[in-house]
Amino acid sequence: MTDLPTRTLGTGDAALAVSALGLGCMGMSEFYLDVGPRGARNSTADASEAVATIHRALDLGVSFLDTADMYGPFTNEQLVGRAIAERRDEVVLATKFGNVRDADDPSRRWVDGSPAYVRSACDASLQRLGVDHIDLYYQHRVDKTVPIEETVGAMAELVTAGKVRHLGLSEAGVDTIRRAHAVHPITALQTEYSLWTRHVEDAILPALRELGIGLVPYSPLGRGFLTGTITSTDSLDPSDFRRHNPRFQGEALDANLAIVEAVRAVAQRKGATPGQLALAWVLAQGDDVVPIPGTKRVRYLEENVGAATVELTADDLAELDRAVPAAVGERYPDMSTIDA
């Protein structure tokens, strides 16, 4: 076991101790697919390596695992459940509901925050995961047709029933966060945050700190871009989400490569990889910030964990602030489901 430190998300009754780095499991099932000898996605070899990655994470002290019902769809929770079946007491398990996908046509999706769906989605996730409770249950996207008070009220009933221990939101705006927190204490907000995605610093992060809510950044490596390994989309599987992400397209991609070069320069001086430097920057933003870099490979997991030993001084952080330009392009092709 490593001496990976723990951090606390939330305060008071909502406080949840987690490893300082989590593991995002989404890419083990879909969205981020590289072209290589492993062949088709969800192959037996890939599933075996994914399980091995989760086991290695637990060995290294990375106990905070993140999944969602819509990943796969539905299969990622099953994979995580199989991986932790004999080690449940070592895991702080987070999953999400609300991004609904048609089982017959996964490309068809919508958002559902209705109380009835909250209850049915939780029961389905518990079954797929093979567990009797979820440690942190997020609303994956805000349903703008359902008052947040109704959604969180139903989520709070799950806490009372013992099915869920802590509540979270994902990609919620400040007003939604405040209204939700007034119904039941919110432990964490999950949203995109990295050296090339810093919108949360304007209003969201100050509000979280005022309310005592932790921040769980997803894509802290900029969807892999900040590792410096992606210079075009040619190496990505045709179904890879990034082929359609605005930041990976044409002139935007060319402009964004300047971000990687700025990260690489500091990383080289610190004796770290660009990915480790990018993660160390997120970790340096506060003890209430717990990034969840995703990977399905043991070697990348071990590299990510190494970021916890990279110490950035105030001068290093100031240099990165000066050197890293704002990213060109929106975060998603369609931003309509992002709450503002």
XYZ file of C-alpha atoms in Angstrom:
340
model
C 0.000 0.000 0.000
C 1.117 3.552 -0.658
C 0.815 6.493 1.676
C -1.660 8.223 -0.617
C -3.334 10.774 1.666
C -7.045 11.163 2.197
C -9.182 14.241 1.757
C -12.641 15.107 3.003
C -15.553 16.033 0.765
C -18.360 17.918 2.476
C -18.711 18.957 6.095
C -20.630 17.886 9.195
C -22.974 14.965 8.622
C -22.218 15.202 4.892
C -18.457 14.689 5.345
C -16.974 11.809 3.375
C -13.313 10.764 3.626
C -11.864 9.648 0.283
C -8.453 9.045 -1.244
C -6.844 12.258 -2.508
C -7.060 10.830 -6.037
C -9.991 8.835 -7.315
C -10.345 6.578 -10.333
C -12.799 7.400 -13.100
C -14.009 4.116 -14.574
C -16.045 5.420 -17.531
C -13.356 4.871 -20.162
C -13.167 1.203 -19.254
C -16.447 0.716 -21.111
C -16.760 3.383 -23.804
C -16.199 6.969 -25.022
C -12.362 6.991 -24.970
C -11.102 4.283 -27.283
C -7.623 4.074 -28.750
C -6.707 2.163 -31.866
C -4.368 -0.688 -31.032
C -3.838 -4.424 -30.813
C -6.615 -4.968 -28.319
C -9.228 -4.703 -31.053
C -12.908 -4.198 -30.367
C -14.087 -2.279 -27.336
C -15.356 -4.256 -24.345
C -13.223 -7.245 -25.412
C -12.373 -9.858 -22.812
C -8.782 -8.596 -22.705
C -9.868 -5.015 -22.103
C -12.301 -6.071 -19.370
C -9.595 -8.126 -17.676
C -7.165 -5.220 -17.738
C -9.847 -2.882 -16.424
C -10.484 -5.158 -13.459
C -6.725 -5.445 -12.897
C -6.515 -1.637 -12.950
C -9.209 -1.331 -10.289
C -7.457 -3.926 -8.114
C -4.128 -2.121 -8.517
C -5.827 1.154 -7.610
C -7.046 -0.326 -4.355
C -3.571 -1.717 -3.660
C -2.142 1.790 -4.132
C -4.696 3.375 -1.831
C -6.919 4.802 -4.575
C -10.192 3.813 -2.929
C -12.577 6.382 -4.477
C -14.146 4.788 -7.578
C -16.459 6.653 -9.937
C -18.967 5.146 -12.351
C -22.502 5.857 -13.644
C -25.462 3.892 -14.884
C -25.227 5.374 -18.372
C -21.637 4.275 -18.988
C -21.658 1.332 -21.327
C -24.590 1.841 -21.199
C -25.220 -0.085 -17.978
C -22.151 -2.336 -18.320
C -19.633 -0.157 -16.471
C -21.424 -0.560 -13.154
C -21.409 -4.322 -13.696
C -17.669 -4.280 -14.399
C -16.936 -2.199 -11.283
C -19.203 -4.453 -9.247
C -17.297 -7.550 -10.349
C -13.965 -5.898 -9.585
C -14.881 -4.900 -6.019
C -16.968 -7.927 -5.096
C -14.340 -9.286 -2.695
C -13.065 -5.858 -1.585
C -16.182 -3.776 -0.982
C -15.011 -2.572 2.428
C -11.954 -0.938 0.797
C -14.023 1.164 -1.600
C -15.771 4.527 -1.486
C -18.193 3.932 -4.346
C -19.747 6.739 -6.368
C -22.283 6.364 -9.160
C -24.795 8.578 -10.911
C -28.299 8.681 -12.350
C -30.217 11.049 -14.580
C -28.571 10.709 -17.984
C -30.957 8.160 -19.476
C -30.042 6.057 -22.509
C -32.300 3.853 -24.569
C -31.119 0.248 -24.169
C -32.093 -0.484 -27.781
C -30.556 2.713 -29.167
C -27.822 4.033 -26.828
C -27.350 7.128 -28.975
C -30.833 8.239 -27.894
C -30.599 9.920 -24.510
C -32.404 12.361 -22.261
C -32.323 13.684 -18.690
C -34.755 12.488 -16.003
C -34.769 13.899 -12.475
C -38.267 12.818 -11.513
C -38.643 11.272 -8.037
C -39.943 8.010 -9.498
C -36.892 7.722 -11.728
C -34.541 8.546 -8.857
C -35.881 5.569 -6.917
C -35.902 3.118 -9.809
C -32.452 4.168 -11.030
C -30.942 3.660 -7.594
C -32.397 0.181 -7.247
C -31.099 -0.744 -10.697
C -27.606 0.566 -9.889
C -27.485 -1.350 -6.601
C -28.352 -4.530 -8.483
C -25.774 -4.007 -11.238
C -23.066 -3.108 -8.723
C -23.971 -6.002 -6.455
C -23.856 -3.841 -3.317
C -26.333 -2.907 -0.592
C -25.488 0.804 -0.563
C -23.880 3.546 -2.629
C -21.450 5.818 -0.789
C -21.944 8.889 -2.998
C -24.932 9.181 -5.338
C -24.868 11.984 -7.895
C -27.512 13.487 -10.101
C -25.546 13.227 -13.356
C -27.220 16.150 -15.102
C -29.797 18.612 -13.844
C -33.296 18.028 -15.206
C -34.470 21.525 -16.034
C -38.096 20.349 -16.195
C -38.160 19.088 -12.591
C -37.585 21.380 -9.595
C -34.291 20.429 -7.977
C -36.091 20.316 -4.635
C -38.155 17.366 -5.867
C -35.153 15.491 -7.202
C -33.024 15.987 -4.094
C -36.012 15.232 -1.886
C -36.240 11.806 -3.499
C -32.478 11.356 -3.194
C -32.732 12.212 0.513
C -35.317 9.428 0.908
C -32.659 7.012 -0.364
C -30.363 8.149 2.449
C -33.120 7.548 4.995
C -33.681 4.091 3.508
C -29.983 3.236 3.848
C -29.480 2.740 0.116
C -27.265 5.819 -0.222
C -24.875 7.416 2.270
C -24.095 10.821 0.689
C -25.537 12.992 -2.080
C -23.855 14.808 -4.936
C -24.592 16.844 -8.032
C -22.823 16.935 -11.389
C -22.519 19.923 -13.734
C -24.899 22.015 -11.605
C -24.882 25.793 -11.501
C -24.681 27.928 -8.364
C -28.429 28.527 -7.969
C -29.170 24.823 -8.338
C -26.449 23.936 -5.840
C -27.832 26.338 -3.244
C -31.401 25.111 -3.653
C -30.340 21.464 -3.500
C -28.193 22.009 -0.405
C -31.155 23.610 1.370
C -33.131 20.363 0.967
C -30.374 17.961 2.041
C -26.643 18.509 2.631
C -24.691 18.009 -0.578
C -21.306 16.351 -0.128
C -19.728 17.001 -3.522
C -20.139 18.603 -6.895
C -18.595 16.778 -9.818
C -17.712 18.910 -12.789
C -14.977 19.287 -15.362
C -11.922 21.107 -14.016
C -8.339 21.160 -15.212
C -5.658 23.492 -16.482
C -7.684 23.953 -19.668
C -11.147 24.076 -18.067
C -11.303 26.663 -15.282
C -14.845 28.050 -15.414
C -15.606 26.745 -11.905
C -13.227 29.283 -10.392
C -15.508 32.212 -11.237
C -18.600 31.466 -9.139
C -19.010 27.742 -8.524
C -15.924 27.057 -6.412
C -16.475 30.070 -4.129
C -20.088 28.932 -3.579
C -18.984 25.379 -2.796
C -16.526 26.648 -0.205
C -19.128 28.914 1.339
C -21.475 25.934 1.712
C -18.833 23.385 2.709
C -19.231 21.203 -0.403
C -16.293 19.360 -1.947
C -15.277 19.482 -5.608
C -14.640 16.329 -7.648
C -13.058 17.314 -10.973
C -13.600 14.913 -13.837
C -11.335 15.014 -16.894
C -8.498 16.579 -14.834
C -6.158 15.525 -17.658
C -8.218 17.388 -20.233
C -9.642 14.147 -21.680
C -6.071 12.929 -22.074
C -4.959 16.013 -23.986
C -2.771 17.398 -21.196
C -0.644 14.241 -21.175
C 0.837 15.387 -24.479
C 0.074 12.089 -26.198
C -2.701 13.397 -28.472
C -1.640 15.653 -31.318
C -4.392 14.624 -33.725
C -7.516 12.505 -33.668
C -6.072 10.018 -36.171
C -4.965 7.657 -33.399
C -8.441 7.544 -31.874
C -11.081 4.914 -32.582
C -13.812 6.145 -34.969
C -16.310 5.983 -32.103
C -14.119 7.939 -29.666
C -16.004 10.904 -28.218
C -13.033 13.207 -28.727
C -13.311 12.976 -32.511
C -16.366 15.226 -32.164
C -15.222 17.387 -29.266
C -14.726 21.018 -30.394
C -11.392 21.351 -28.583
C -9.894 18.510 -30.609
C -10.863 19.907 -34.013
C -8.746 21.693 -36.618
C -7.553 25.153 -35.633
C -8.796 24.708 -32.071
C -6.578 21.649 -31.647
C -3.591 23.498 -33.107
C -4.126 26.404 -30.716
C -4.617 24.144 -27.714
C -1.299 22.399 -28.277
C 0.291 25.524 -26.780
C -1.252 24.508 -23.457
C 0.525 21.160 -23.581
C 3.852 22.813 -24.326
C 3.476 25.103 -21.303
C 2.663 22.119 -19.099
C 5.540 20.099 -20.547
C 8.056 22.853 -19.750
C 7.157 22.978 -16.052
C 6.867 19.201 -15.825
C 10.359 18.692 -17.178
C 11.774 21.036 -14.563
C 9.904 19.217 -11.777
C 10.974 15.759 -12.965
C 7.384 14.787 -13.733
C 5.415 13.758 -16.767
C 3.005 16.313 -18.270
C 0.086 14.247 -16.955
C 1.495 14.195 -13.438
C 2.053 17.944 -13.577
C -1.543 18.534 -14.716
C -2.892 16.386 -11.876
C -0.569 18.001 -9.337
C -1.974 21.382 -10.372
C -5.533 20.216 -9.668
C -4.480 18.724 -6.325
C -2.856 22.042 -5.417
C -6.153 23.898 -5.730
C -7.250 22.852 -2.236
C -7.757 19.972 0.158
C -11.452 19.978 -0.728
C -10.630 19.085 -4.352
C -10.406 15.394 -5.324
C -9.731 14.711 -9.018
C -10.809 11.428 -10.591
C -8.528 10.793 -13.582
C -9.800 7.922 -15.663
C -7.784 5.096 -17.130
C -8.158 1.431 -18.004
C -4.423 0.706 -17.973
C -2.360 -0.186 -14.896
C 0.684 1.723 -16.156
C -1.256 4.966 -16.528
C -2.869 4.485 -13.133
C 0.552 4.166 -11.532
C 1.747 7.271 -13.348
C -1.300 9.198 -12.137
C -0.755 8.159 -8.527
C 2.780 9.537 -8.811
C 1.264 13.006 -9.172
C 0.561 13.009 -5.439
C 4.287 13.365 -4.772
C 4.796 16.309 -7.162
C 5.015 19.471 -5.079
C 4.192 22.748 -6.793
C 5.385 25.974 -5.215
C 3.532 29.265 -5.366
C 5.985 30.311 -8.077
C 5.227 27.150 -10.086
C 1.490 27.812 -9.872
C 1.946 31.451 -10.854
C 4.076 30.395 -13.820
C 1.369 28.030 -15.014
C -1.263 30.741 -14.625
C 0.824 33.027 -16.834
C 1.913 30.435 -19.362
C -1.225 28.385 -19.980
C -3.608 30.111 -22.408
C -7.358 29.686 -22.286
C -8.537 26.651 -24.207
C -10.115 27.198 -27.610
C -13.489 25.528 -28.162
C -16.471 24.478 -26.071
C -16.223 21.526 -23.679
C -18.933 19.542 -25.482
C -20.438 19.625 -28.972
C -23.799 20.287 -27.280
C -23.751 22.297 -24.050
C -27.541 22.331 -23.622
C -27.567 19.851 -20.723
C -25.031 21.840 -18.694
C -26.758 23.761 -15.898
C -25.721 27.390 -15.561
